[in-house]
PDB file of C-alpha atoms and ligand atoms in Angstrom:
ATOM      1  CA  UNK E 276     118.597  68.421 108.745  1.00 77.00           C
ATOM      2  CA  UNK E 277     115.035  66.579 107.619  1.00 92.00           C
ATOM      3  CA  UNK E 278     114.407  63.790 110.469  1.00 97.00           C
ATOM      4  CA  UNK E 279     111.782  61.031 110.398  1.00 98.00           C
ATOM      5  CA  UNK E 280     110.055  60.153 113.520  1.00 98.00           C
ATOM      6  CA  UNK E 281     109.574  56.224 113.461  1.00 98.00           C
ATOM      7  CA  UNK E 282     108.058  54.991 116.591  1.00 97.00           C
ATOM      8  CA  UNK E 283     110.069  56.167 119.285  1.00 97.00           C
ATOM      9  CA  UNK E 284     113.229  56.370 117.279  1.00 98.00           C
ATOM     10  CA  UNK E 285     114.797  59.584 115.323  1.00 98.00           C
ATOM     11  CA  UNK E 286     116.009  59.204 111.994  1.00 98.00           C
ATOM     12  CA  UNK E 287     118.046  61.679 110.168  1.00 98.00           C
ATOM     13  CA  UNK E 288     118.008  61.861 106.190  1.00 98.00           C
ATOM     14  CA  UNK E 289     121.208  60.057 104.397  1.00 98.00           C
ATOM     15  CA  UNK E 290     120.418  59.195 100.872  1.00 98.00           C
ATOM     16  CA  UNK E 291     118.147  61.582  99.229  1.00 98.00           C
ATOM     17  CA  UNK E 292     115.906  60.149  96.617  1.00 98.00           C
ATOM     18  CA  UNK E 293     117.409  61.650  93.482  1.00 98.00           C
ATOM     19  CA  UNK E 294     120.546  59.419  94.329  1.00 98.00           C
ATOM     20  CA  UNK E 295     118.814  56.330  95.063  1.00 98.00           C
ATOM     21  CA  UNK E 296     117.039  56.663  91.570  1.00 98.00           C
ATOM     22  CA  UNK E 297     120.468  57.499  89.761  1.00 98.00           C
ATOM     23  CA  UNK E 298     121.835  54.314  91.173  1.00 98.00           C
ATOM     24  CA  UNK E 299     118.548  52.392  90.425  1.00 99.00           C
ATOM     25  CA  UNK E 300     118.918  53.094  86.844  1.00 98.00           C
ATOM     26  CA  UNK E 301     122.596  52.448  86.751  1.00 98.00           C
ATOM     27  CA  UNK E 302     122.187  48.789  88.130  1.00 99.00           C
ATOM     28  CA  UNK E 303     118.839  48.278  85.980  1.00 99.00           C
ATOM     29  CA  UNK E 304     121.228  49.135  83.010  1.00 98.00           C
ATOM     30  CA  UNK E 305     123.846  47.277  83.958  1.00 98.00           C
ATOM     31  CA  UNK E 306     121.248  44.164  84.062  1.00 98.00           C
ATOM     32  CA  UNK E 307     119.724  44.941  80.878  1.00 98.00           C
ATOM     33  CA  UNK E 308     123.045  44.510  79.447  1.00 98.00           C
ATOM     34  CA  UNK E 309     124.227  41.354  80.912  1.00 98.00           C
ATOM     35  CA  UNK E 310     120.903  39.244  80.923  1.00 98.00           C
ATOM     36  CA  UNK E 311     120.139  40.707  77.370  1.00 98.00           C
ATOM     37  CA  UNK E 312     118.150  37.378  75.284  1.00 98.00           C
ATOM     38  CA  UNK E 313     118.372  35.325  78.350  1.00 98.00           C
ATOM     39  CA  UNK E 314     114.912  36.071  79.827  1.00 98.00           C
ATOM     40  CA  UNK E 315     115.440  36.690  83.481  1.00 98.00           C
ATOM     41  CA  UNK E 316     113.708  35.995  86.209  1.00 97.00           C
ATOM     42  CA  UNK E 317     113.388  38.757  89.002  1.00 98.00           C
ATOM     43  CA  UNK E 318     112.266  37.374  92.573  1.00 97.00           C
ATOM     44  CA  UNK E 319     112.051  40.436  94.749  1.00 98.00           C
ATOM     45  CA  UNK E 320     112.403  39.259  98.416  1.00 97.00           C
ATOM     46  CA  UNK E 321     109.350  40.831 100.438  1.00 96.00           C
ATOM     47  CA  UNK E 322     108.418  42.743 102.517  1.00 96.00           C
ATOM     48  CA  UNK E 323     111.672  45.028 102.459  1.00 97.00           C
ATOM     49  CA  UNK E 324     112.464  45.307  98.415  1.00 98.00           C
ATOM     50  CA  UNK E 325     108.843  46.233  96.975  1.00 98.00           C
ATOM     51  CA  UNK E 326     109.675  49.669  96.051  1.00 98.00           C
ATOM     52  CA  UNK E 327     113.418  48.688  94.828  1.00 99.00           C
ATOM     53  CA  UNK E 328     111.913  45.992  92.762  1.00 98.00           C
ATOM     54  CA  UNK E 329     109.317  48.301  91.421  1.00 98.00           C
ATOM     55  CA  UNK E 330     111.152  51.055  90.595  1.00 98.00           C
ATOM     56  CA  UNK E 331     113.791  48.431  89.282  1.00 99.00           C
ATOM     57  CA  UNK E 332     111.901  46.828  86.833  1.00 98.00           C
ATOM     58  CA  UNK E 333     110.296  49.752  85.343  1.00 98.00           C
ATOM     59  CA  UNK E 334     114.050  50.792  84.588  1.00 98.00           C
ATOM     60  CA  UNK E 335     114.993  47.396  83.223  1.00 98.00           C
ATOM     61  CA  UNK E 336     114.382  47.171  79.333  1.00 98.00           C
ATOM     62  CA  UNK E 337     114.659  43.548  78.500  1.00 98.00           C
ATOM     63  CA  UNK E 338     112.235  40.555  78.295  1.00 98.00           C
ATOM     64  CA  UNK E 339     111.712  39.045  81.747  1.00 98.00           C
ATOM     65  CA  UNK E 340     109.288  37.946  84.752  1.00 97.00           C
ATOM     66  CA  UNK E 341     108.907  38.655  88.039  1.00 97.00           C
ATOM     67  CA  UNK E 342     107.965  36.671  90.922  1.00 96.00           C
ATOM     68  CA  UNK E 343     107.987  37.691  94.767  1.00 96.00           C
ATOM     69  CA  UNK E 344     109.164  35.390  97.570  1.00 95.00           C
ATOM     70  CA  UNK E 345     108.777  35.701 101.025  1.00 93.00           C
ATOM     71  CA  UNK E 346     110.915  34.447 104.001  1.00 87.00           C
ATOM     72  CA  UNK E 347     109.440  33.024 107.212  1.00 80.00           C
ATOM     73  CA  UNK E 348     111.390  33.286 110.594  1.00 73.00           C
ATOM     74  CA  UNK E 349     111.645  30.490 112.853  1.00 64.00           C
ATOM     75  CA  UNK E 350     113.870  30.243 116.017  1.00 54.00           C
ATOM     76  CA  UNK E 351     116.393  28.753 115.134  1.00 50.00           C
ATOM     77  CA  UNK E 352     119.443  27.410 118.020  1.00 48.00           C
ATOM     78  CA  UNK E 353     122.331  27.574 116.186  1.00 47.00           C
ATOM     79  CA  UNK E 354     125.210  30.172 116.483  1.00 45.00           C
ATOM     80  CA  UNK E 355     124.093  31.973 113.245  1.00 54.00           C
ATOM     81  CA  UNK E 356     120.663  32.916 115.276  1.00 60.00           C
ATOM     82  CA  UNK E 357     117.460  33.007 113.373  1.00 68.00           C
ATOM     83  CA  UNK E 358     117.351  30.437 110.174  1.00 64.00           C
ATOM     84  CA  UNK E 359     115.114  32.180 107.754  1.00 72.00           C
ATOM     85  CA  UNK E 360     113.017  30.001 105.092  1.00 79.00           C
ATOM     86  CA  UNK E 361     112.311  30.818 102.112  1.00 86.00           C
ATOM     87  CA  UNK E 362     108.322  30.487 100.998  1.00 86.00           C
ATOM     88  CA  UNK E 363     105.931  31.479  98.014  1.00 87.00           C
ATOM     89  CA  UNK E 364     107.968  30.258  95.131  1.00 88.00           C
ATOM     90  CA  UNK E 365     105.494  30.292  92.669  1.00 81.00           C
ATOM     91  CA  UNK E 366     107.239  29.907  89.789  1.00 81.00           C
ATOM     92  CA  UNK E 367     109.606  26.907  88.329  1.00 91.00           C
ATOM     93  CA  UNK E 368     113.420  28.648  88.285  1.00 96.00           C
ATOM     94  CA  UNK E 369     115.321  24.904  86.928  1.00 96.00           C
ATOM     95  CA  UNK E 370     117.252  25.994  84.205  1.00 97.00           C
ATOM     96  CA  UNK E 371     116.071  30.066  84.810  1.00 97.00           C
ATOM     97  CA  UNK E 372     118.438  32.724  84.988  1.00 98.00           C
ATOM     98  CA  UNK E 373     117.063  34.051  88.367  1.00 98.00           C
ATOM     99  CA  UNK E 374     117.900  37.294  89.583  1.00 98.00           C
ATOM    100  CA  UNK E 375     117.473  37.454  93.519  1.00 98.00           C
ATOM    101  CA  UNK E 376     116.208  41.273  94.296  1.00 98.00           C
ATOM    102  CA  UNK E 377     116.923  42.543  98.087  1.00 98.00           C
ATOM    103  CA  UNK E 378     116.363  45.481 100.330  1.00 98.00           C
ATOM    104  CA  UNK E 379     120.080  45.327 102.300  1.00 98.00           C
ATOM    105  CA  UNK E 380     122.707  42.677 102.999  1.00 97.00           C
ATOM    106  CA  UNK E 381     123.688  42.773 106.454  1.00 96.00           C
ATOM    107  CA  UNK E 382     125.634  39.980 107.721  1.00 95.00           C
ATOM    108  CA  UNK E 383     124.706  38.175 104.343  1.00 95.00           C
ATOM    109  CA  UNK E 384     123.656  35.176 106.630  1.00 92.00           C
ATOM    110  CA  UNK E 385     119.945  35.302 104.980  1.00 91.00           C
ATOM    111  CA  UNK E 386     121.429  36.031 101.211  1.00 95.00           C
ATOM    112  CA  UNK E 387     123.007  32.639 101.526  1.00 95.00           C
ATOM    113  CA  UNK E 388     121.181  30.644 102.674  1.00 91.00           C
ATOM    114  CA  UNK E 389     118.477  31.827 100.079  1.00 94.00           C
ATOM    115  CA  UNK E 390     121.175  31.148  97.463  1.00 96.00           C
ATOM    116  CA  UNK E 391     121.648  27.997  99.070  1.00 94.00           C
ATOM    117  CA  UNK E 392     117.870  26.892  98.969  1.00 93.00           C
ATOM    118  CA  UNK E 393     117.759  28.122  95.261  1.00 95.00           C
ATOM    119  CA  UNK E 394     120.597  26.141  93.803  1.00 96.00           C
ATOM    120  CA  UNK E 395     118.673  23.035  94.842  1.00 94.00           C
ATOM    121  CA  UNK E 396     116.490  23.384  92.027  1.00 95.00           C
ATOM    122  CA  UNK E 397     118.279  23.922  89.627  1.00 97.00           C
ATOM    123  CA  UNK E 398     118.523  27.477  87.885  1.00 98.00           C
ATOM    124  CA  UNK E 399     120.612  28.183  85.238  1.00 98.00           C
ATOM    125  CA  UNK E 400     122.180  31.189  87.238  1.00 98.00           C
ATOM    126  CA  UNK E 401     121.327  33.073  90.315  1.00 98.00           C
ATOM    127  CA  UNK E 402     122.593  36.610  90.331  1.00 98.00           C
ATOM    128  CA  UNK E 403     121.944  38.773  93.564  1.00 98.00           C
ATOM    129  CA  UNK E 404     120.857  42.252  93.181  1.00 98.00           C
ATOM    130  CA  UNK E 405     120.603  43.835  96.608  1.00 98.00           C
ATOM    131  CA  UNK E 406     120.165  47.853  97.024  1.00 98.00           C
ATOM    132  CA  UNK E 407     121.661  48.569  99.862  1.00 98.00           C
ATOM    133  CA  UNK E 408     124.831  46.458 101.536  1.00 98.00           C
ATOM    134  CA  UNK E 409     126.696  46.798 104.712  1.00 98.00           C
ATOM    135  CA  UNK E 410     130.241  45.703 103.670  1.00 98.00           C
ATOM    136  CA  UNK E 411     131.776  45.709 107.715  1.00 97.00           C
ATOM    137  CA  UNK E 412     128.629  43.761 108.654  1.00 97.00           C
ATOM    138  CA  UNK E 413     129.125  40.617 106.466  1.00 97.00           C
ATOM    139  CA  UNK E 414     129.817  37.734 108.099  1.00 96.00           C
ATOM    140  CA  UNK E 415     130.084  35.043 105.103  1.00 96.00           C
ATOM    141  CA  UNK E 416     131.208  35.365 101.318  1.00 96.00           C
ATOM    142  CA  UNK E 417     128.153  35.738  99.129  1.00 96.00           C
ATOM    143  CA  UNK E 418     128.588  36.863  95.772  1.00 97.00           C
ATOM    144  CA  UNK E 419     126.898  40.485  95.268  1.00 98.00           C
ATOM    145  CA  UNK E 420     126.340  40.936  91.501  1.00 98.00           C
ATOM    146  CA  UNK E 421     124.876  44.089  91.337  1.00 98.00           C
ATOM    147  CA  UNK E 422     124.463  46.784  94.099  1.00 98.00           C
ATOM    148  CA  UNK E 423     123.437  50.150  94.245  1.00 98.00           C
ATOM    149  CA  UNK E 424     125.034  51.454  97.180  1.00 98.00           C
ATOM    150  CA  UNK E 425     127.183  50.492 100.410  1.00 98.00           C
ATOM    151  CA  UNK E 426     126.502  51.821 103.423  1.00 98.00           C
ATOM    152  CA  UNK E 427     128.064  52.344 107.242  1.00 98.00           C
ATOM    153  CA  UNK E 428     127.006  49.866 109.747  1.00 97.00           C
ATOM    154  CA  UNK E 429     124.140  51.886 111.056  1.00 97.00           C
ATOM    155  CA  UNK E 430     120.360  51.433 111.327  1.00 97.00           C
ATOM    156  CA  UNK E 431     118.265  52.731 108.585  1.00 98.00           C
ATOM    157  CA  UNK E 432     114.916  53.157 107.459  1.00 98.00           C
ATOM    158  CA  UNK E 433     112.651  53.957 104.408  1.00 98.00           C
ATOM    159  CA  UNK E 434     112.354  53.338 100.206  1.00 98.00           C
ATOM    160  CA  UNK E 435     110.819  49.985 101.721  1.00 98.00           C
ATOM    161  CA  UNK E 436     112.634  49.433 104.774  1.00 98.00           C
ATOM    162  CA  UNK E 437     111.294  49.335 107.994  1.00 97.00           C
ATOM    163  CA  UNK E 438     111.635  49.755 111.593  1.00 97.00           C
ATOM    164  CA  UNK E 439     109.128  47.438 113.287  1.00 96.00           C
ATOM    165  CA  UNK E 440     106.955  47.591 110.336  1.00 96.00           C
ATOM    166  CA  UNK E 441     106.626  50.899 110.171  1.00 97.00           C
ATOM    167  CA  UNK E 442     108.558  53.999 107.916  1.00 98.00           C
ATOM    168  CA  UNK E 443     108.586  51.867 104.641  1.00 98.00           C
ATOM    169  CA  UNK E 444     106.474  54.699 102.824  1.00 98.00           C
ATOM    170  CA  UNK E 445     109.418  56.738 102.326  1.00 98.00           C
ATOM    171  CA  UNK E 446     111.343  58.359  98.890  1.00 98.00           C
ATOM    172  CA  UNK E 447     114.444  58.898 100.698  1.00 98.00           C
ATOM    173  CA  UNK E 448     116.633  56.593 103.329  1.00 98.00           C
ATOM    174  CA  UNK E 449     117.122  57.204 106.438  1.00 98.00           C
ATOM    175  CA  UNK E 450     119.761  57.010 109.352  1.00 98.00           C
ATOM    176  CA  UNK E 451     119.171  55.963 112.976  1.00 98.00           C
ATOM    177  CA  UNK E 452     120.435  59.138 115.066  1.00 96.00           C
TER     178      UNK E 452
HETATM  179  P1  LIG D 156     121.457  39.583 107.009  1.00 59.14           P
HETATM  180  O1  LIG D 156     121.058  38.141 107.018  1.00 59.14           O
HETATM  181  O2  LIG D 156     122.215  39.987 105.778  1.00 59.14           O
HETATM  182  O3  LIG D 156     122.209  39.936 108.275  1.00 59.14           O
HETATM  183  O4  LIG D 156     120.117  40.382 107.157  1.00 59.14           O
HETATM  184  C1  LIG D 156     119.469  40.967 106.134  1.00 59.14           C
HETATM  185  C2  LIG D 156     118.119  41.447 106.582  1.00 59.14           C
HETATM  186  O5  LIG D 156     118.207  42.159 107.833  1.00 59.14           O
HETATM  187  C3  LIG D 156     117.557  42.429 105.595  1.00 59.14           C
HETATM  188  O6  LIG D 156     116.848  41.783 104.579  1.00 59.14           O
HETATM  189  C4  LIG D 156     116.705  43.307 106.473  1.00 59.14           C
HETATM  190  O7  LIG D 156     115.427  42.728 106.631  1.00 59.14           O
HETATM  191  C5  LIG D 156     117.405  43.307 107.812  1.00 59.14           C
HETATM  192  N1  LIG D 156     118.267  44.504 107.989  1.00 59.14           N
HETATM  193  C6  LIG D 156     119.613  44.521 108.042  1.00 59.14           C
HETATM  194  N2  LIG D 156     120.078  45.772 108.222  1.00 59.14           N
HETATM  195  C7  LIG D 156     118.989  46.581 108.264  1.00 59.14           C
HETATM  196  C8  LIG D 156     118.813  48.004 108.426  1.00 59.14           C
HETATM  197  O8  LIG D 156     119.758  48.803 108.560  1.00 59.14           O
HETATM  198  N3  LIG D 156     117.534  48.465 108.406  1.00 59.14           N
HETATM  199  C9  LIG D 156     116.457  47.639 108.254  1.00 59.14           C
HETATM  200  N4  LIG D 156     115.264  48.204 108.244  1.00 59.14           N
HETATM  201  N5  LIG D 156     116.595  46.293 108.095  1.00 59.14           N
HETATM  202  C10 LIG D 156     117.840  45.775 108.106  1.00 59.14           C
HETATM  203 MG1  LIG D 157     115.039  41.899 103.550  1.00 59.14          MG
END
């Protein structure tokens, strides 16, 4: 079995590369097709989706834009833990169809509160596009547009995810062991 050493953690290989791509270009089809003469706007959420957005894109053969957006931690006191916001919007989304482009939805917790800061100004649609999502793990209803694939509730690593900032520089995903 290929492992990753990450810090001081083990990780074992669970989605290969070749898959990840197949289901890349699925979902990149499947948005080509929907948002076809509506002009899209992509905002890939940093630091976690910059190789799924980039690999994404190059897959997705309509006009459209792309714009990355960050999210800032603060401690926050209420039940739901940390309150993440949302920063960098560069561009003007009121009356966009925006297209929200994530590494993994966990408890969903961050997903909707972004889609909650969002709808204040006013798109014409927000559609989430996450790559990864943990279906035991979420806590709140979010709508998931398109996904590429659901996974277990485990830790994992790689294709631009990261265990304290490091193992991002990865083709394939891996599992905590
Ligand atoms: P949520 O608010 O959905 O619980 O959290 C989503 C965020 O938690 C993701 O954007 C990601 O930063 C982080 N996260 C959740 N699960 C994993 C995981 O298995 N591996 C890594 N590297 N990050 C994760
Ligand atoms: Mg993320």
């Amino acid at each position: 079995m290929e492992t990753l050493q990450v810090k001081d953690k083990t990780f074992a290989i669970s989605i290969p590369a070749a898959e990840i791509q197949q289901q890349v270009r699925r979902v990149a089809a499947e948005i080509s097709k929907d948002m076809a003469g509506r002009d899209p706007l992509f905002l890939p959420v940093l630091n976690g989706s910059f190789i799924f957005a980039a690999d994404l894109l190059r897959e997705v053969n309509i006009p459209c834009e792309v714009s990355f957006i960050k999210l800032a931690s603060y401690q926050g006191t209420n039940s739901t833990g940390t309150i993440r916001e949302v920063i960098g919007l560069a561009s003007d989304i009121t009356g966009r169809d925006v297209i929200i482009v994530e590494d993994i939805i966990d408890s969903g917790l961050t997903m909707a509160h972004m889609i909650e800061t969002l709808q204040k100004q006013n798109p014409a649609s927000i559609s989430v596009c996450s790559l990864l999502v943990k279906p035991d793990a979420l806590k709140v209803q979010i709508p998931i547009h398109y996904r590429c694939m659901d996974i277990p509730n485990d830790f994992i690593v790689g294709y631009g995810l990261d265990y304290d900032g490091f193992g991002r520089n990865t083709k394939d995903i891996y599992t905590l062991v």
